[in-house]
Amino acid sequence: MKASSIHIDTIFNNIVSTTETCCTTLWGFSSYIQTPEHTILFDTGSNGRILLKNMLSKGIDIQKIDTIFLSHGHWDHIGGIDSIIELNPYVTLYVTPHLSKNFIRDYRQQSRGVEVIGEKLTQIAPHIYSSGARGSSLEQSMIIECDEGLILIFGCAHSGVGEIAKLAAKTFKKEILLLLGGFHLENRSDEEIRKLMQIFQETHTKTIIPSHCTGERAMKLFHEEFQGAYIQGGVGQSLTFDSDGSVVLL
Ligand SMILES: [Fe+2]
Ligand SMILES: [Fe+2]
């Protein structure tokens, strides 16, 4: 699968996009991911009303969604789930045991099905993988395997962006085209952030697009260190890839 066939819209974020002003910012994260075979909603932000408004602003058709991937059970990632299911119950949910048993039982009745991902890296669709439920938040990240390299998407990355990046690079033996989402570095020291930047180099990471819970200090250091390889993420941002796997903002 060519990276140029992937299209990602960030539709919920507490960070304003530098290029898009159509959407409302609110604490949380959600991305809408289109591949040749699937249309995936990655997390649902903290609020269904704002999620639907932002999707409408971006011209997104909710009926096209066939997969919902919930990174973990924190309120700012699952708050919009009911608004989506009400409009489109024909979806399969991929969740981790961080979601309560009652949530899983209820959504099984209201959707095509709910798959609970264990701790191992797991394929969920052609070219699309869950990292497995990791850390104390049992969080899963998404790995999309393209011919040119890997695309990794994080909700909060409570278990560590670096750990998942290393796992993906080692498993697939490919360079990383993009790390996108919340990097959860708000209270980390400069030394810890610099160690993470070292992992970005070691995993041959081409582009990073942090947002949500990454933290201002980390964003500033990334910007200074990586310059063109760093793009600030934000709500309403849309992107694809060119033929060599570089990010193209739309
Ligand atoms: Fe979060
Ligand atoms: Fe979280």
Short mmCIF file of C-alpha atoms and ligand atoms in Angstrom, two decimals:
data_model
loop_
_atom_site.label_atom_id
_atom_site.label_comp_id
_atom_site.label_asym_id
_atom_site.label_seq_id
_atom_site.Cartn_x
_atom_site.Cartn_y
_atom_site.Cartn_z
CA MET A 1 0.00 0.00 0.00
CA LYS A 2 1.36 3.38 -1.00
CA ALA A 3 1.53 6.07 1.68
CA SER A 4 0.04 8.46 -0.88
CA SER A 5 -3.22 6.47 -0.65
CA ILE A 6 -3.60 7.45 3.04
CA HIS A 7 -5.47 10.58 4.06
CA ILE A 8 -5.63 11.83 7.67
CA ASP A 9 -7.81 14.63 9.07
CA THR A 10 -7.39 15.68 12.70
CA ILE A 11 -10.95 16.48 13.72
CA PHE A 12 -10.68 17.01 17.47
CA ASN A 13 -7.83 18.72 19.27
CA ASN A 14 -7.16 21.30 21.97
CA ILE A 15 -4.47 22.80 19.71
CA VAL A 16 -5.36 25.21 16.93
CA SER A 17 -4.09 24.29 13.47
CA THR A 18 -1.72 26.77 11.86
CA THR A 19 -3.46 26.26 8.49
CA GLU A 20 -7.13 25.62 9.27
CA THR A 21 -9.62 27.81 11.10
CA CYS A 22 -12.91 26.02 10.38
CA CYS A 23 -12.94 23.84 13.48
CA THR A 24 -13.56 24.34 17.19
CA THR A 25 -10.79 23.52 19.69
CA LEU A 26 -11.58 21.60 22.87
CA TRP A 27 -9.48 19.32 25.08
CA GLY A 28 -9.15 15.86 23.50
CA PHE A 29 -8.07 14.08 20.34
CA SER A 30 -9.62 12.42 17.29
CA SER A 31 -8.40 11.66 13.77
CA TYR A 32 -10.28 10.47 10.68
CA ILE A 33 -8.15 8.09 8.63
CA GLN A 34 -8.92 6.95 5.09
CA THR A 35 -7.05 4.02 3.51
CA PRO A 36 -7.97 2.32 0.20
CA GLU A 37 -9.84 -0.38 2.17
CA HIS A 38 -11.06 1.24 5.38
CA THR A 39 -12.36 4.44 6.88
CA ILE A 40 -11.34 4.68 10.52
CA LEU A 41 -12.20 7.01 13.35
CA PHE A 42 -9.27 7.06 15.79
CA ASP A 43 -10.63 8.22 19.17
CA THR A 44 -13.64 10.53 19.46
CA GLY A 45 -12.49 13.58 21.47
CA SER A 46 -14.20 14.68 24.68
CA ASN A 47 -17.50 15.93 23.25
CA GLY A 48 -19.84 14.56 20.57
CA ARG A 49 -21.39 17.92 19.72
CA ILE A 50 -18.04 19.49 18.82
CA LEU A 51 -16.84 16.30 17.10
CA LEU A 52 -19.87 16.28 14.77
CA LYS A 53 -19.56 20.03 14.15
CA ASN A 54 -15.90 19.67 13.19
CA MET A 55 -16.63 16.68 10.94
CA LEU A 56 -19.35 18.67 9.20
CA SER A 57 -16.95 21.61 8.73
CA LYS A 58 -14.43 19.26 7.12
CA GLY A 59 -17.07 17.70 4.82
CA ILE A 60 -16.64 14.26 6.38
CA ASP A 61 -19.34 11.64 5.77
CA ILE A 62 -19.94 9.78 9.06
CA GLN A 63 -21.67 6.94 7.16
CA LYS A 64 -18.35 6.02 5.55
CA ILE A 65 -16.75 5.09 8.88
CA ASP A 66 -16.43 1.28 9.20
CA THR A 67 -13.94 1.09 12.09
CA ILE A 68 -13.61 2.94 15.40
CA PHE A 69 -10.28 2.58 17.19
CA LEU A 70 -10.30 3.76 20.81
CA SER A 71 -6.75 4.23 22.11
CA HIS A 72 -7.74 4.07 25.79
CA GLY A 73 -10.64 4.85 28.09
CA HIS A 74 -9.85 8.41 29.16
CA TRP A 75 -12.78 10.83 28.85
CA ASP A 76 -11.05 13.08 26.31
CA HIS A 77 -10.79 10.17 23.82
CA ILE A 78 -14.19 8.46 24.16
CA GLY A 79 -16.51 11.43 24.82
CA GLY A 80 -17.92 11.53 21.26
CA ILE A 81 -18.52 7.80 20.79
CA ASP A 82 -22.27 7.86 21.39
CA SER A 83 -22.84 10.69 18.89
CA ILE A 84 -21.12 8.67 16.17
CA ILE A 85 -22.83 5.34 16.96
CA GLU A 86 -26.23 7.04 16.97
CA LEU A 87 -25.69 8.13 13.35
CA ASN A 88 -23.72 5.10 12.18
CA PRO A 89 -24.01 1.82 14.14
CA TYR A 90 -22.45 -0.17 11.23
CA VAL A 91 -18.96 0.02 12.71
CA THR A 92 -16.57 -2.38 14.43
CA LEU A 93 -14.89 -1.01 17.56
CA TYR A 94 -11.34 -1.92 18.55
CA VAL A 95 -10.76 -1.20 22.23
CA THR A 96 -8.47 -2.29 25.08
CA PRO A 97 -9.37 -3.66 28.52
CA HIS A 98 -8.95 -0.08 29.80
CA LEU A 99 -12.59 0.38 28.76
CA SER A 100 -14.98 -0.95 31.39
CA LYS A 101 -16.73 -4.29 30.88
CA ASN A 102 -20.06 -2.46 30.97
CA PHE A 103 -18.97 -0.08 28.17
CA ILE A 104 -17.87 -3.06 26.06
CA ARG A 105 -21.12 -4.95 26.68
CA ASP A 106 -23.30 -1.92 25.90
CA TYR A 107 -21.47 -1.03 22.66
CA ARG A 108 -21.51 -4.67 21.51
CA GLN A 109 -25.30 -4.35 21.42
CA GLN A 110 -25.23 -1.06 19.55
CA SER A 111 -22.60 -1.71 16.84
CA ARG A 112 -21.37 -4.44 14.46
CA GLY A 113 -19.08 -5.65 17.22
CA VAL A 114 -16.38 -4.81 19.75
CA GLU A 115 -12.94 -6.42 19.55
CA VAL A 116 -10.86 -6.22 22.74
CA ILE A 117 -7.15 -6.02 21.94
CA GLY A 118 -4.71 -7.80 24.28
CA GLU A 119 -1.16 -6.81 25.13
CA LYS A 120 0.48 -8.06 21.91
CA LEU A 121 0.89 -6.19 18.63
CA THR A 122 -2.17 -7.27 16.61
CA GLN A 123 -3.26 -6.89 12.99
CA ILE A 124 -6.79 -5.50 12.78
CA ALA A 125 -7.12 -5.03 8.99
CA PRO A 126 -4.87 -5.22 5.90
CA HIS A 127 -1.81 -3.00 6.62
CA ILE A 128 -3.32 -1.77 9.92
CA TYR A 129 -2.13 -2.88 13.36
CA SER A 130 -2.70 -2.13 17.03
CA SER A 131 0.46 -1.83 19.10
CA GLY A 132 -1.35 -3.88 21.76
CA ALA A 133 -2.64 -2.56 25.09
CA ARG A 134 0.44 -1.16 26.85
CA GLY A 135 1.36 0.46 30.16
CA SER A 136 -0.86 1.20 33.15
CA SER A 137 -3.43 2.95 30.92
CA LEU A 138 -3.58 -0.16 28.67
CA GLU A 139 -3.31 2.19 25.71
CA GLN A 140 -3.10 1.03 22.10
CA SER A 141 -1.54 3.05 19.30
CA MET A 142 -2.17 2.49 15.59
CA ILE A 143 0.52 1.39 13.17
CA ILE A 144 -0.17 1.65 9.42
CA GLU A 145 2.32 -0.25 7.26
CA CYS A 146 2.99 1.35 3.89
CA ASP A 147 5.51 0.40 1.17
CA GLU A 148 7.64 3.45 2.01
CA GLY A 149 7.50 3.11 5.82
CA LEU A 150 5.26 3.27 8.89
CA ILE A 151 2.63 5.74 10.10
CA LEU A 152 2.06 5.75 13.88
CA ILE A 153 -0.91 7.46 15.53
CA PHE A 154 -1.16 8.07 19.28
CA GLY A 155 -4.02 9.13 21.55
CA CYS A 156 -2.08 10.18 24.67
CA ALA A 157 0.94 7.84 24.36
CA HIS A 158 0.86 7.22 28.13
CA SER A 159 3.09 4.17 27.60
CA GLY A 160 5.68 6.23 25.68
CA VAL A 161 6.00 7.38 22.07
CA GLY A 162 9.59 6.13 21.99
CA GLU A 163 8.71 2.62 23.14
CA ILE A 164 6.02 2.22 20.47
CA ALA A 165 8.26 3.73 17.77
CA LYS A 166 11.03 1.25 18.65
CA LEU A 167 8.56 -1.66 18.73
CA ALA A 168 7.15 -0.74 15.29
CA ALA A 169 10.58 -0.18 13.69
CA LYS A 170 11.87 -3.50 15.07
CA THR A 171 8.74 -5.48 14.08
CA PHE A 172 8.37 -4.18 10.54
CA LYS A 173 12.03 -3.29 9.83
CA LYS A 174 10.99 -0.08 8.11
CA GLU A 175 11.65 3.58 8.73
CA ILE A 176 8.93 5.72 10.31
CA LEU A 177 7.25 8.18 7.99
CA LEU A 178 5.12 9.90 10.62
CA LEU A 179 4.42 10.04 14.37
CA LEU A 180 1.13 11.90 14.95
CA GLY A 181 -1.01 12.67 18.00
CA GLY A 182 -0.60 13.26 21.73
CA PHE A 183 2.94 12.54 23.01
CA HIS A 184 2.17 13.09 26.74
CA LEU A 185 5.33 15.00 27.67
CA GLU A 186 3.84 17.85 29.72
CA ASN A 187 5.82 17.27 32.91
CA ARG A 188 8.95 15.74 31.40
CA SER A 189 12.43 17.20 31.84
CA ASP A 190 14.46 18.53 28.91
CA GLU A 191 16.75 15.54 29.35
CA GLU A 192 13.85 13.09 28.95
CA ILE A 193 12.59 14.96 25.88
CA ARG A 194 16.09 14.90 24.37
CA LYS A 195 16.29 11.11 24.97
CA LEU A 196 13.05 10.74 23.02
CA MET A 197 14.47 12.86 20.19
CA GLN A 198 17.39 10.43 20.07
CA ILE A 199 14.89 7.58 19.52
CA PHE A 200 13.32 9.56 16.65
CA GLN A 201 16.78 9.64 15.01
CA GLU A 202 17.46 5.94 15.69
CA THR A 203 14.11 4.87 14.17
CA HIS A 204 14.72 7.06 11.10
CA THR A 205 11.59 9.07 11.78
CA LYS A 206 10.89 11.39 8.87
CA THR A 207 8.16 13.66 10.29
CA ILE A 208 6.62 14.27 13.73
CA ILE A 209 3.25 15.99 14.19
CA PRO A 210 2.68 16.29 17.96
CA SER A 211 -0.40 17.92 19.49
CA HIS A 212 -2.99 17.36 22.27
CA CYS A 213 -1.08 16.47 25.50
CA THR A 214 2.47 16.84 24.12
CA GLY A 215 3.18 20.01 26.09
CA GLU A 216 4.57 23.40 25.03
CA ARG A 217 8.14 22.81 26.16
CA ALA A 218 8.48 19.56 24.17
CA MET A 219 6.91 21.18 21.08
CA LYS A 220 9.43 24.05 21.34
CA LEU A 221 12.40 21.66 21.62
CA PHE A 222 11.12 19.52 18.71
CA HIS A 223 10.69 22.62 16.60
CA GLU A 224 14.23 23.84 17.36
CA GLU A 225 15.83 20.43 16.81
CA PHE A 226 13.92 19.07 13.83
CA GLN A 227 12.85 22.20 11.95
CA GLY A 228 11.33 20.83 8.67
CA ALA A 229 10.74 17.37 10.15
CA TYR A 230 8.47 18.95 12.80
CA ILE A 231 4.95 20.14 12.02
CA GLN A 232 2.64 21.40 14.76
CA GLY A 233 -0.55 19.35 14.79
CA GLY A 234 -3.96 20.88 15.38
CA VAL A 235 -7.67 20.58 14.79
CA GLY A 236 -8.76 20.66 11.14
CA GLN A 237 -5.31 19.72 9.81
CA SER A 238 -5.47 17.41 6.76
CA LEU A 239 -2.57 15.54 5.25
CA THR A 240 -1.44 12.85 2.85
CA PHE A 241 2.00 11.71 1.60
CA ASP A 242 4.01 12.19 -1.58
CA SER A 243 5.64 9.37 -3.57
CA ASP A 244 8.71 9.21 -1.29
CA GLY A 245 6.62 9.13 1.91
CA SER A 246 7.00 12.78 2.94
CA VAL A 247 3.99 14.43 4.58
CA VAL A 248 1.99 16.79 2.36
CA LEU A 249 -0.35 19.19 4.18
CA LEU A 250 -3.60 19.75 2.29
FE FE B 1 -5.66 12.67 26.22
FE FE B 2 -5.11 9.88 28.32
#
